[in-house]
Short mmCIF file of C-alpha atoms and ligand atoms in Angstrom, two decimals:
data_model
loop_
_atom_site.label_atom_id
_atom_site.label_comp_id
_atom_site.label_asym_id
_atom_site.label_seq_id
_atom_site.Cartn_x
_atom_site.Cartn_y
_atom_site.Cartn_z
CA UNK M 220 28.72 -17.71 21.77
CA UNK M 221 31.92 -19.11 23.31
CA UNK M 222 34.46 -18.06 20.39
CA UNK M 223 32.22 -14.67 19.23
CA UNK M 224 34.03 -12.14 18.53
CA UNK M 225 33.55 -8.58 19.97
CA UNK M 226 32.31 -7.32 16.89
CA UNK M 227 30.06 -10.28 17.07
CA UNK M 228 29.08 -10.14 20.74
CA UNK M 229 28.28 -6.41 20.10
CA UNK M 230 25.55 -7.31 17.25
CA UNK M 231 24.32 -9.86 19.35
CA UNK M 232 23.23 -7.43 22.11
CA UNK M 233 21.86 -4.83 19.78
CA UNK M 234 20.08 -8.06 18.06
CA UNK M 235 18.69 -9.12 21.56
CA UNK M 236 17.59 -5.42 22.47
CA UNK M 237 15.73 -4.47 19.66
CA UNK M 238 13.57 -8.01 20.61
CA UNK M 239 12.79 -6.74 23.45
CA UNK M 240 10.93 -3.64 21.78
CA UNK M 241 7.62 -3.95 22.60
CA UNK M 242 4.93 -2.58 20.02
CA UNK M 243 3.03 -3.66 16.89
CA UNK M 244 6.37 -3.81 14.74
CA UNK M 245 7.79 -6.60 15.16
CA UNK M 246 11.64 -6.44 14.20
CA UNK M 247 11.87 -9.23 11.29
CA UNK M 248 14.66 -11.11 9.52
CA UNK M 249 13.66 -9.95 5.99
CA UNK M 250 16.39 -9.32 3.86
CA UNK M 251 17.22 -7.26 0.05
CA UNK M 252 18.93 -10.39 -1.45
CA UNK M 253 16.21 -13.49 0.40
CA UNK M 254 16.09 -14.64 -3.64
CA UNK M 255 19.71 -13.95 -4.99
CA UNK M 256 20.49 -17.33 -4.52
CA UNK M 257 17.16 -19.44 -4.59
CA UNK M 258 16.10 -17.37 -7.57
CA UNK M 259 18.21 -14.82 -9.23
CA UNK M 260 15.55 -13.98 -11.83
CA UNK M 261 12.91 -13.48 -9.26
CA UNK M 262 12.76 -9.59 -8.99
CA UNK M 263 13.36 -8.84 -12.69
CA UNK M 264 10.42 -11.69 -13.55
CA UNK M 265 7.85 -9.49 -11.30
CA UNK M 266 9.05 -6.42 -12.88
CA UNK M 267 8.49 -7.20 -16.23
CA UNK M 268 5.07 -8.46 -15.60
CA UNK M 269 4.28 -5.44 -13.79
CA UNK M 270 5.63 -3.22 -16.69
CA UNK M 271 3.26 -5.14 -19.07
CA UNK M 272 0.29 -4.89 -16.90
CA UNK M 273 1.04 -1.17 -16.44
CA UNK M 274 1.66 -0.72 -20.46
CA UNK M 275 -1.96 -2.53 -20.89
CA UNK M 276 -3.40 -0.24 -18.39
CA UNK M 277 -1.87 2.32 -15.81
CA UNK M 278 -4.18 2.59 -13.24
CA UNK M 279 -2.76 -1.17 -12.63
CA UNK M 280 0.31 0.50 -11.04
CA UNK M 281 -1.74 2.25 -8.39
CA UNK M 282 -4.12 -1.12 -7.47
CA UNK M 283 -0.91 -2.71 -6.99
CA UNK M 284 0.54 -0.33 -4.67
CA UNK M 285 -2.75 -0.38 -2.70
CA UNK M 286 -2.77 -4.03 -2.61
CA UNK M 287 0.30 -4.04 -0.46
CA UNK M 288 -0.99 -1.21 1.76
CA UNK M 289 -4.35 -3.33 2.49
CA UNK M 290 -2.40 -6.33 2.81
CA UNK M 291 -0.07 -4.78 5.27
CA UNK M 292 -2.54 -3.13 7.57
CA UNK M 293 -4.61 -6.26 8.41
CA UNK M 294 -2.64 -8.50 10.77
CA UNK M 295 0.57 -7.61 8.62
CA UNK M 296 2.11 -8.27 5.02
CA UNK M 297 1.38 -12.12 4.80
CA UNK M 298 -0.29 -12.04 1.55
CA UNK M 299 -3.88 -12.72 3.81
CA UNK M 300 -5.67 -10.10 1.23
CA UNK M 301 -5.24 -12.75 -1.53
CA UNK M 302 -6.91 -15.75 -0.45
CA UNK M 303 -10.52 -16.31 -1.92
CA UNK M 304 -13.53 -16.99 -0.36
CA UNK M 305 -14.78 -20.58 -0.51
CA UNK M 306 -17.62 -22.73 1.35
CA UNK M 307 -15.73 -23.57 4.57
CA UNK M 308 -13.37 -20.00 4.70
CA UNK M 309 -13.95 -17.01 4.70
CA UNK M 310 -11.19 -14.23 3.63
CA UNK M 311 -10.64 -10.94 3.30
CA UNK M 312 -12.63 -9.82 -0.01
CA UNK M 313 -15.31 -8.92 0.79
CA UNK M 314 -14.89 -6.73 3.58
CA UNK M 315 -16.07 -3.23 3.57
CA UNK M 316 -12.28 -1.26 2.10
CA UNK M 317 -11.71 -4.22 -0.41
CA UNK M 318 -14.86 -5.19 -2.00
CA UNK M 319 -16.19 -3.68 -5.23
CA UNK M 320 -12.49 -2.08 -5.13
CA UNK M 321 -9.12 -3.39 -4.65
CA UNK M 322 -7.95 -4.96 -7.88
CA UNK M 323 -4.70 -6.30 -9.69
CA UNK M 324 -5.37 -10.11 -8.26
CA UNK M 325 -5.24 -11.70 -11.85
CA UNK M 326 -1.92 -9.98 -12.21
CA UNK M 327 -0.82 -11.46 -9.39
CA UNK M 328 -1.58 -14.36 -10.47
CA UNK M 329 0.10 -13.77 -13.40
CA UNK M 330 3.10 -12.75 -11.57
CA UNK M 331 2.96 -16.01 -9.69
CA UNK M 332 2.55 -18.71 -12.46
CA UNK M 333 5.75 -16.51 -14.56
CA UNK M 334 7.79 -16.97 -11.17
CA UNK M 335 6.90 -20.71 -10.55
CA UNK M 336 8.27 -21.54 -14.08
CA UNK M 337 10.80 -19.10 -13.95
CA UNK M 338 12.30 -20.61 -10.88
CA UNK M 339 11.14 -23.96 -11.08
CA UNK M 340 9.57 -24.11 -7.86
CA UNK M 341 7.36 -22.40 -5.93
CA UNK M 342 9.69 -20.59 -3.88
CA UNK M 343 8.48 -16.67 -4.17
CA UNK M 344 5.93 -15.75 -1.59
CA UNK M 345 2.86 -14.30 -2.55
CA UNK M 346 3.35 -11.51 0.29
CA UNK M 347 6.78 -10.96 -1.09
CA UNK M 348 5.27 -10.80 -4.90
CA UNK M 349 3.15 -8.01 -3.43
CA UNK M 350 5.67 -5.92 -1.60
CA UNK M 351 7.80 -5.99 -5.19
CA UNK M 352 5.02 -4.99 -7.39
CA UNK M 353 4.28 -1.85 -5.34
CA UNK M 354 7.84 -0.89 -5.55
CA UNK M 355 8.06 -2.25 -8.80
CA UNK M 356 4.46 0.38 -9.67
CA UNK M 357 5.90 3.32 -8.10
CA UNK M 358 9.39 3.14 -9.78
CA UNK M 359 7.72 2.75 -13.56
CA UNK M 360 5.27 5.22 -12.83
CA UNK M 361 7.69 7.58 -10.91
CA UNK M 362 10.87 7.25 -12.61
CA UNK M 363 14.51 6.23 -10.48
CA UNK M 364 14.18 8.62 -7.91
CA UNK M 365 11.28 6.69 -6.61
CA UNK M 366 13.31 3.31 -6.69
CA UNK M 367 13.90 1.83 -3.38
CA UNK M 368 15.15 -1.31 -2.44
CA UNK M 369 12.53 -4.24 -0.79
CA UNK M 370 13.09 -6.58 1.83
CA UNK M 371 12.74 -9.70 1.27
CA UNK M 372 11.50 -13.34 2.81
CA UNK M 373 7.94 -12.83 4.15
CA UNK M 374 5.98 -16.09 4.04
CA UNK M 375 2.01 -16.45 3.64
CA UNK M 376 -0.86 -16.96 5.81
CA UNK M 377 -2.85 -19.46 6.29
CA UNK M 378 -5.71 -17.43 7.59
CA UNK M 379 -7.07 -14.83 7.12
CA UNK M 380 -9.41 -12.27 8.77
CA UNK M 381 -12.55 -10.65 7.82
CA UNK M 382 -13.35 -8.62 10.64
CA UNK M 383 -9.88 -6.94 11.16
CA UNK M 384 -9.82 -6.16 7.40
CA UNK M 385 -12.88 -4.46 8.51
CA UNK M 386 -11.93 -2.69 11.37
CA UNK M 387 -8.13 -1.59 10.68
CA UNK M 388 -8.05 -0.02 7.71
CA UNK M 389 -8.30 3.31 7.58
CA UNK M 390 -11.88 5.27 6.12
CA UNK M 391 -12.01 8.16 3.80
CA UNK M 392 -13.76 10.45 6.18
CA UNK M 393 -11.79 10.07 9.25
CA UNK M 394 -10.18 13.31 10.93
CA UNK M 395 -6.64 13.80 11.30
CA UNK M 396 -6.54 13.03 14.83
CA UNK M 397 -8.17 9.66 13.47
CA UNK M 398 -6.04 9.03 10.87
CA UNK M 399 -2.97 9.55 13.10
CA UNK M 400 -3.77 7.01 15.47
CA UNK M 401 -5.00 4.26 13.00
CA UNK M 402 -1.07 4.72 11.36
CA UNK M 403 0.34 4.94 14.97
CA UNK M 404 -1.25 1.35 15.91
CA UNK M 405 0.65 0.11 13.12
CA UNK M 406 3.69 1.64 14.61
CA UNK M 407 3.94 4.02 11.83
CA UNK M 408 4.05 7.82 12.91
CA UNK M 409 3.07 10.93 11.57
CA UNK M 410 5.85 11.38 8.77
CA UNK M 411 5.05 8.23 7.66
CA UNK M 412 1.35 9.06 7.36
CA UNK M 413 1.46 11.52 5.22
CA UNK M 414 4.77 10.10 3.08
CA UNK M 415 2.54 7.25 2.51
CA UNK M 416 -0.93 8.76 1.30
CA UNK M 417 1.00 10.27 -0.99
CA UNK M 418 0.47 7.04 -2.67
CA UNK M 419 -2.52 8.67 -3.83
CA UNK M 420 -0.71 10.48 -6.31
CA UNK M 421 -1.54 7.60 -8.56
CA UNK M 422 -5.06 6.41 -8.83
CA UNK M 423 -8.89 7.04 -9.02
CA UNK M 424 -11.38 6.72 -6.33
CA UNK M 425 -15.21 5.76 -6.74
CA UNK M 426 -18.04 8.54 -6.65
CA UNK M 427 -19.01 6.85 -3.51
CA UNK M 428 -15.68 7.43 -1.06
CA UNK M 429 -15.42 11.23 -2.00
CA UNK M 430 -19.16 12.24 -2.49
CA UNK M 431 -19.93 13.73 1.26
CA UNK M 432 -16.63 15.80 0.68
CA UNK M 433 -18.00 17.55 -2.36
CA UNK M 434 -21.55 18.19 -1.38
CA UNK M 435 -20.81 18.85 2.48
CA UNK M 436 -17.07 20.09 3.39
CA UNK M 437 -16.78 23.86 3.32
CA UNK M 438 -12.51 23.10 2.66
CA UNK M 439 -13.07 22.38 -0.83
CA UNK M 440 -12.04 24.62 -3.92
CA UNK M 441 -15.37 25.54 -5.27
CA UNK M 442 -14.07 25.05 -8.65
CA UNK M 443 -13.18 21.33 -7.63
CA UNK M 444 -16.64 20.86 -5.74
CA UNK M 445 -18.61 21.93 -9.18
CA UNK M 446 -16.39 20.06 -11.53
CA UNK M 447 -16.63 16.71 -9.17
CA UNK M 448 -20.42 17.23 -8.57
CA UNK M 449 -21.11 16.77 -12.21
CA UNK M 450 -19.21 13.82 -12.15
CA UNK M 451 -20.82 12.27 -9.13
CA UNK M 452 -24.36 13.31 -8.36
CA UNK M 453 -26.36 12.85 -5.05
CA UNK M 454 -27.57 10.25 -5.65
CA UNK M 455 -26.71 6.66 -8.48
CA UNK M 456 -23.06 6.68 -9.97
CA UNK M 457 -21.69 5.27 -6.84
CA UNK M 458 -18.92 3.45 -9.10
CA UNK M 459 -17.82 6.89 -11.24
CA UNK M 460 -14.12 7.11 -11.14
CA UNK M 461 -12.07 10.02 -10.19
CA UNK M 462 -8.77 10.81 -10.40
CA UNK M 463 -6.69 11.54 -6.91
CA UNK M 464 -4.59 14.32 -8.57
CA UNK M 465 -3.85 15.92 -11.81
CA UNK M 466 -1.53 13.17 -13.02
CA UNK M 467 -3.31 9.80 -11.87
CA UNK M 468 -0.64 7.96 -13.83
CA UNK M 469 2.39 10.00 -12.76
CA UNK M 470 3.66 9.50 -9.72
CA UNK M 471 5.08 12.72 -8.72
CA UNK M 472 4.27 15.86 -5.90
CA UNK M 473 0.88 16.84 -7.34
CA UNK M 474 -0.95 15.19 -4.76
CA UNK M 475 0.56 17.33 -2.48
CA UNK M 476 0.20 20.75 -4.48
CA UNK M 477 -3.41 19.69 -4.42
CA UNK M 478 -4.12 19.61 -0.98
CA UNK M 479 -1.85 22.90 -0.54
CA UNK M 480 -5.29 24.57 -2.96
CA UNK M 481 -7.82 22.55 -1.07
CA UNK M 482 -8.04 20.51 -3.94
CA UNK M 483 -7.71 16.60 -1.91
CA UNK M 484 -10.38 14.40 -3.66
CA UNK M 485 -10.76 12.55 -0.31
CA UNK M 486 -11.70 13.98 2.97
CA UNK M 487 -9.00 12.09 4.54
CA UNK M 488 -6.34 13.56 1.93
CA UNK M 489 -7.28 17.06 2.65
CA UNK M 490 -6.87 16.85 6.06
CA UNK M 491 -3.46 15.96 5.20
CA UNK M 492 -3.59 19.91 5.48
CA UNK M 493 -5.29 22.29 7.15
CA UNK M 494 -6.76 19.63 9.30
CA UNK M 495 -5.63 20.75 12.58
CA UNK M 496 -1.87 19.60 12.97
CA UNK M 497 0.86 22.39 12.25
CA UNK M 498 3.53 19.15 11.62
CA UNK M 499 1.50 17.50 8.88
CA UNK M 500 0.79 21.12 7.41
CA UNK M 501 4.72 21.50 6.95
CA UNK M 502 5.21 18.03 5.38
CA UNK M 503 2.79 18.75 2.59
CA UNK M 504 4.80 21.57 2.13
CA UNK M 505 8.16 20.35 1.95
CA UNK M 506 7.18 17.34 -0.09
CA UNK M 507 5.25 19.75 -2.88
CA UNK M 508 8.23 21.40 -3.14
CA UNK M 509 11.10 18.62 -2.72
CA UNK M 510 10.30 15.78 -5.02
CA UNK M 511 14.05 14.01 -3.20
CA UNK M 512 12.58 14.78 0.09
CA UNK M 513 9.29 13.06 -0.74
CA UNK M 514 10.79 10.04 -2.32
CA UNK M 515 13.39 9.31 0.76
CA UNK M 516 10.83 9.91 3.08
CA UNK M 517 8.06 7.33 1.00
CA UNK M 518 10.78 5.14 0.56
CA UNK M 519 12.02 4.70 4.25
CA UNK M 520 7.77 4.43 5.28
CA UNK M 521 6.94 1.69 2.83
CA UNK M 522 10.44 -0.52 4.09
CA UNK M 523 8.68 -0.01 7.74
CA UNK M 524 5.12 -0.73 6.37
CA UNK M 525 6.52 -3.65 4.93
CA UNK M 526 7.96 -4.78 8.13
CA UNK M 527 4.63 -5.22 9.86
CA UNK M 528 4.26 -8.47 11.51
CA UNK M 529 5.83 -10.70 8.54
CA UNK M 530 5.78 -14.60 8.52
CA UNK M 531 9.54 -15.71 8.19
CA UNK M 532 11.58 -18.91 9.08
CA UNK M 533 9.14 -21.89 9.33
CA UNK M 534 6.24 -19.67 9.93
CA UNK M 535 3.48 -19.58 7.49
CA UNK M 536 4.18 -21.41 4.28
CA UNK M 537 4.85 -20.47 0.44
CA UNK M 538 1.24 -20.64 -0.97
CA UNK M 539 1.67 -22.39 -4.80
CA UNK M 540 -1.57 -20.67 -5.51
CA UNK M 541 -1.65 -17.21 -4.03
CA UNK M 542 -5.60 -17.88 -3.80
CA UNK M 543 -5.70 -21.09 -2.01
CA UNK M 544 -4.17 -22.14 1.39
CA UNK M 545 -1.64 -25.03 0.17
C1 LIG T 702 -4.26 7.46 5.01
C2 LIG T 702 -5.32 6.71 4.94
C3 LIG T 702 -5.91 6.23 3.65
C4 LIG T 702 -7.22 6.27 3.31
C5 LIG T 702 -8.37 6.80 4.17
C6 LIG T 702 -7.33 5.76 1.97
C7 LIG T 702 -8.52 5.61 1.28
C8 LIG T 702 -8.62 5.32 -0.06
C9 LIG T 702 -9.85 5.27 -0.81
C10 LIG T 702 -11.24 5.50 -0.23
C11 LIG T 702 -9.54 4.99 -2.09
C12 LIG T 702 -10.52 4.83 -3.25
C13 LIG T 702 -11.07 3.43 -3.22
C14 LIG T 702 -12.23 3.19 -4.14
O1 LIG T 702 -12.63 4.10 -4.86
O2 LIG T 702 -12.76 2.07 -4.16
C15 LIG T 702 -8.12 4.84 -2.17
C16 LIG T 702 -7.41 4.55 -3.31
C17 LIG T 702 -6.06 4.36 -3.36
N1 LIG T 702 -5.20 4.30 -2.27
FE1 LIG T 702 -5.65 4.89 -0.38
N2 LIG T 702 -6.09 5.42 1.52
C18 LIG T 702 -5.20 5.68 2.51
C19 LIG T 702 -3.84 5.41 2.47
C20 LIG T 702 -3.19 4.85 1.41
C21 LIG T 702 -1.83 4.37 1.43
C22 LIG T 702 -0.94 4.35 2.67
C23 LIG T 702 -1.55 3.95 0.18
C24 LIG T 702 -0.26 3.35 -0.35
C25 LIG T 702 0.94 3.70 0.06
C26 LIG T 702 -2.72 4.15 -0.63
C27 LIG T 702 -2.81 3.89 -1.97
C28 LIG T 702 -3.95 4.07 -2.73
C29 LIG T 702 -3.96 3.99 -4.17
C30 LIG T 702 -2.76 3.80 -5.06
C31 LIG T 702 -5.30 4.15 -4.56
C32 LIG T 702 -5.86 4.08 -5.99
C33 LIG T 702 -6.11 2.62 -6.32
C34 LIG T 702 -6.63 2.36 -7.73
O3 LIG T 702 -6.73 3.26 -8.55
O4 LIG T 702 -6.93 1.17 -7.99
N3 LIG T 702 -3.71 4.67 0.15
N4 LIG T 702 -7.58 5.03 -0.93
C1 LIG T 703 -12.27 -27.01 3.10
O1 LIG T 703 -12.75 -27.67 1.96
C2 LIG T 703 -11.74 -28.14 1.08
C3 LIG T 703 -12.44 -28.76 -0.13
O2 LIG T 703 -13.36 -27.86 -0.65
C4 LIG T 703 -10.86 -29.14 1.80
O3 LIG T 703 -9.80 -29.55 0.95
C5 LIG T 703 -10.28 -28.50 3.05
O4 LIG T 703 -9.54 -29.45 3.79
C6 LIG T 703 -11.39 -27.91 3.91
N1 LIG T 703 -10.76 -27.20 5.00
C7 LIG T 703 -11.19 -27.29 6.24
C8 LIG T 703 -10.44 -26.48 7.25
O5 LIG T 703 -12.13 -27.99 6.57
C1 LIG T 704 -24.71 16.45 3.84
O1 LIG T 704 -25.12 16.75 5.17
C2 LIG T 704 -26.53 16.63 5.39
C3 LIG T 704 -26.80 17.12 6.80
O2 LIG T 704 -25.98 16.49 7.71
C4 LIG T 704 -26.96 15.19 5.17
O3 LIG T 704 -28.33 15.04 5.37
C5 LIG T 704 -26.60 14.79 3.74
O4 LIG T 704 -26.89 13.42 3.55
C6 LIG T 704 -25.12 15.03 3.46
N1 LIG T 704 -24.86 14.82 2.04
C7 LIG T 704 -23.99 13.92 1.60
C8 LIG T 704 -23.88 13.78 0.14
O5 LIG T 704 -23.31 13.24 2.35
#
């Protein structure tokens, strides 16, 4: 630091403070342009696989945007959700929030295998493939005012874990209070809570997740509660599909008008509002009526939620098969 300028000195100290933050987030080096140079073709390569995946199908949009969210909440975005199962390791799969229903891992894959020929190395993380394709999901399926920009240079995991893919996700019937405090030991806060589960503006959900909300909460539209009982009886269709608003492929501020006419599929959604906090009851609020407010403030939560503990430098490694540990 002998020669440092002042300018430099200055960003030196702010650089050494915010290390000294203690807390869940850890302050990483990611960066927009990581693959401007190692790979200029990188982020247009994911987004046109994503656009055909979405064409063939576009509930893919919203399995890819809840890939990253599932990947980001267990021990941070490290691409740990990926890796399969095999005789000597056990990943992340199977556990209780994944199994039977997150999906999108053969496209992926297919993202991967177009970037590895693309580039002509493996050089794109499978973490950072992940954080793109949610971005990429909720700009096709929401138009440019829901285009943000990514940062960049996570590396994968070599491990994986099981048990905290159990235990830190959060569950479809939790409370508000419950919900709050899941997202603040992520060292996310309560603007950020309900910014992001207005990712379930896109979507369905299984018969299974939302079935004690329609035959048991009293803060359901009884139109709703008939209409969704129908579709998911007592008892057997545990797998019938729902959608989380009126447009499941749109990704817009219905979700929010929804919950404003007790109309949340999800017992966690509608506590969103009405569930006992006067802040998160004014959020839904402004963000059914402010589509710019709602897309600045989803933006700025998924950059933080994709700052959660990342591999970077010579941490972790850049898996060739985003199943496999290399
Ligand atoms: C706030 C706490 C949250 C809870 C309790 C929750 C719970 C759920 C549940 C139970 C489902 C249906 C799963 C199934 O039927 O198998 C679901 C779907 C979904 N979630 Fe969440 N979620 C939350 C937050 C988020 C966040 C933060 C995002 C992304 C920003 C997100 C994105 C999605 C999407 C897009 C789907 C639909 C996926 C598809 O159609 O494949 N969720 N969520
Ligand atoms: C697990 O088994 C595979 C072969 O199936 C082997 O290549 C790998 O080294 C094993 N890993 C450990 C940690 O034993
Ligand atoms: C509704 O509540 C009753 C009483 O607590 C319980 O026995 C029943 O299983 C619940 N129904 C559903 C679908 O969760």
């Amino acid at each position: 630091m002998a020669s440092a300028s002042p300018q430099a000195l200055f960003l030196y100290t702010i650089a050494a403070a915010a290390l000294l933050i203690p807390g869940p987030t850890v302050l990483a080096q990611l960066t927009p342009d990581f693959y401007t140079s190692i790979c200029p073709q990188a982020l247009p390569t994911i987004r046109r696989v994503v656009n055909q995946a979405i064409n063939d199908e576009p509930r893919m949009g919203a399995s890819l945007l809840r890939m990253h969210f599932h990947d980001c909440f267990v021990n941070g975005c490290d691409g740990s959700i990926l890796l399969d199962d095999t005789s000597n390791f056990t990943g992340e799969r199977t556990a209780g929030p994944n199994f039977n229903s997150v999906r999108g891992y053969d496209v992926v894959d297919k993202i991967k295998t177009e970037l590895d020929r693309i580039c002509r190395r493996s050089v794109v993380s499978c973490a950072d493939i992940l954080a793109v394709a949610a971005r990429d999901s909720v700009s096709i399926l929401g138009g440019p005012s829901f285009t943000y920009s990514v940062l960049l240079g996570r590396r994968d995991a070599t491990t994986a874990s099981l048990n905290a893919a159990n235990s830190n996700l959060p569950a479809p019937f939790f409370s508000f209070p419950q919900l709050l405090s899941s997202f603040q030991a992520h060292g996310l806060d309560l603007t950020d809570l309900v910014a992001l589960s207005g990712g379930h503006t896109i979507g369905l959900a299984r018969c299974t997740t939302f079935r004690t909300r329609i035959y048991n909460d009293t803060n359901i539209q009884t139109n709703l509660a008939a209409s969704l009982q129908r579709a998911c009886p007592p008892t057997g269709g545990d797998n019938n599909l729902q959608p989380m608003d009126r447009t499941p492929a749109g990704f817009d501020t219905q979700y929010f008008d929804a919950l404003l006419r007790n109309r949340g599929l999800l017992h966690s959604d509608q506590e969103l509002f009405g569930g006992g906090s006067a802040a998160s009851d004014a959020l839904v609020r402004l963000y059914s009526t402010s589509p710019q407010r709602f897309a600045a403030d989803f933006a700025a939560a998924m950059v933080k939620m994709g700052n959660m503990q990342p591999l970077t430098g010579t941490n972790g490694e850049i898996r060739s098969d985003c199943r496999k540990i290399n």
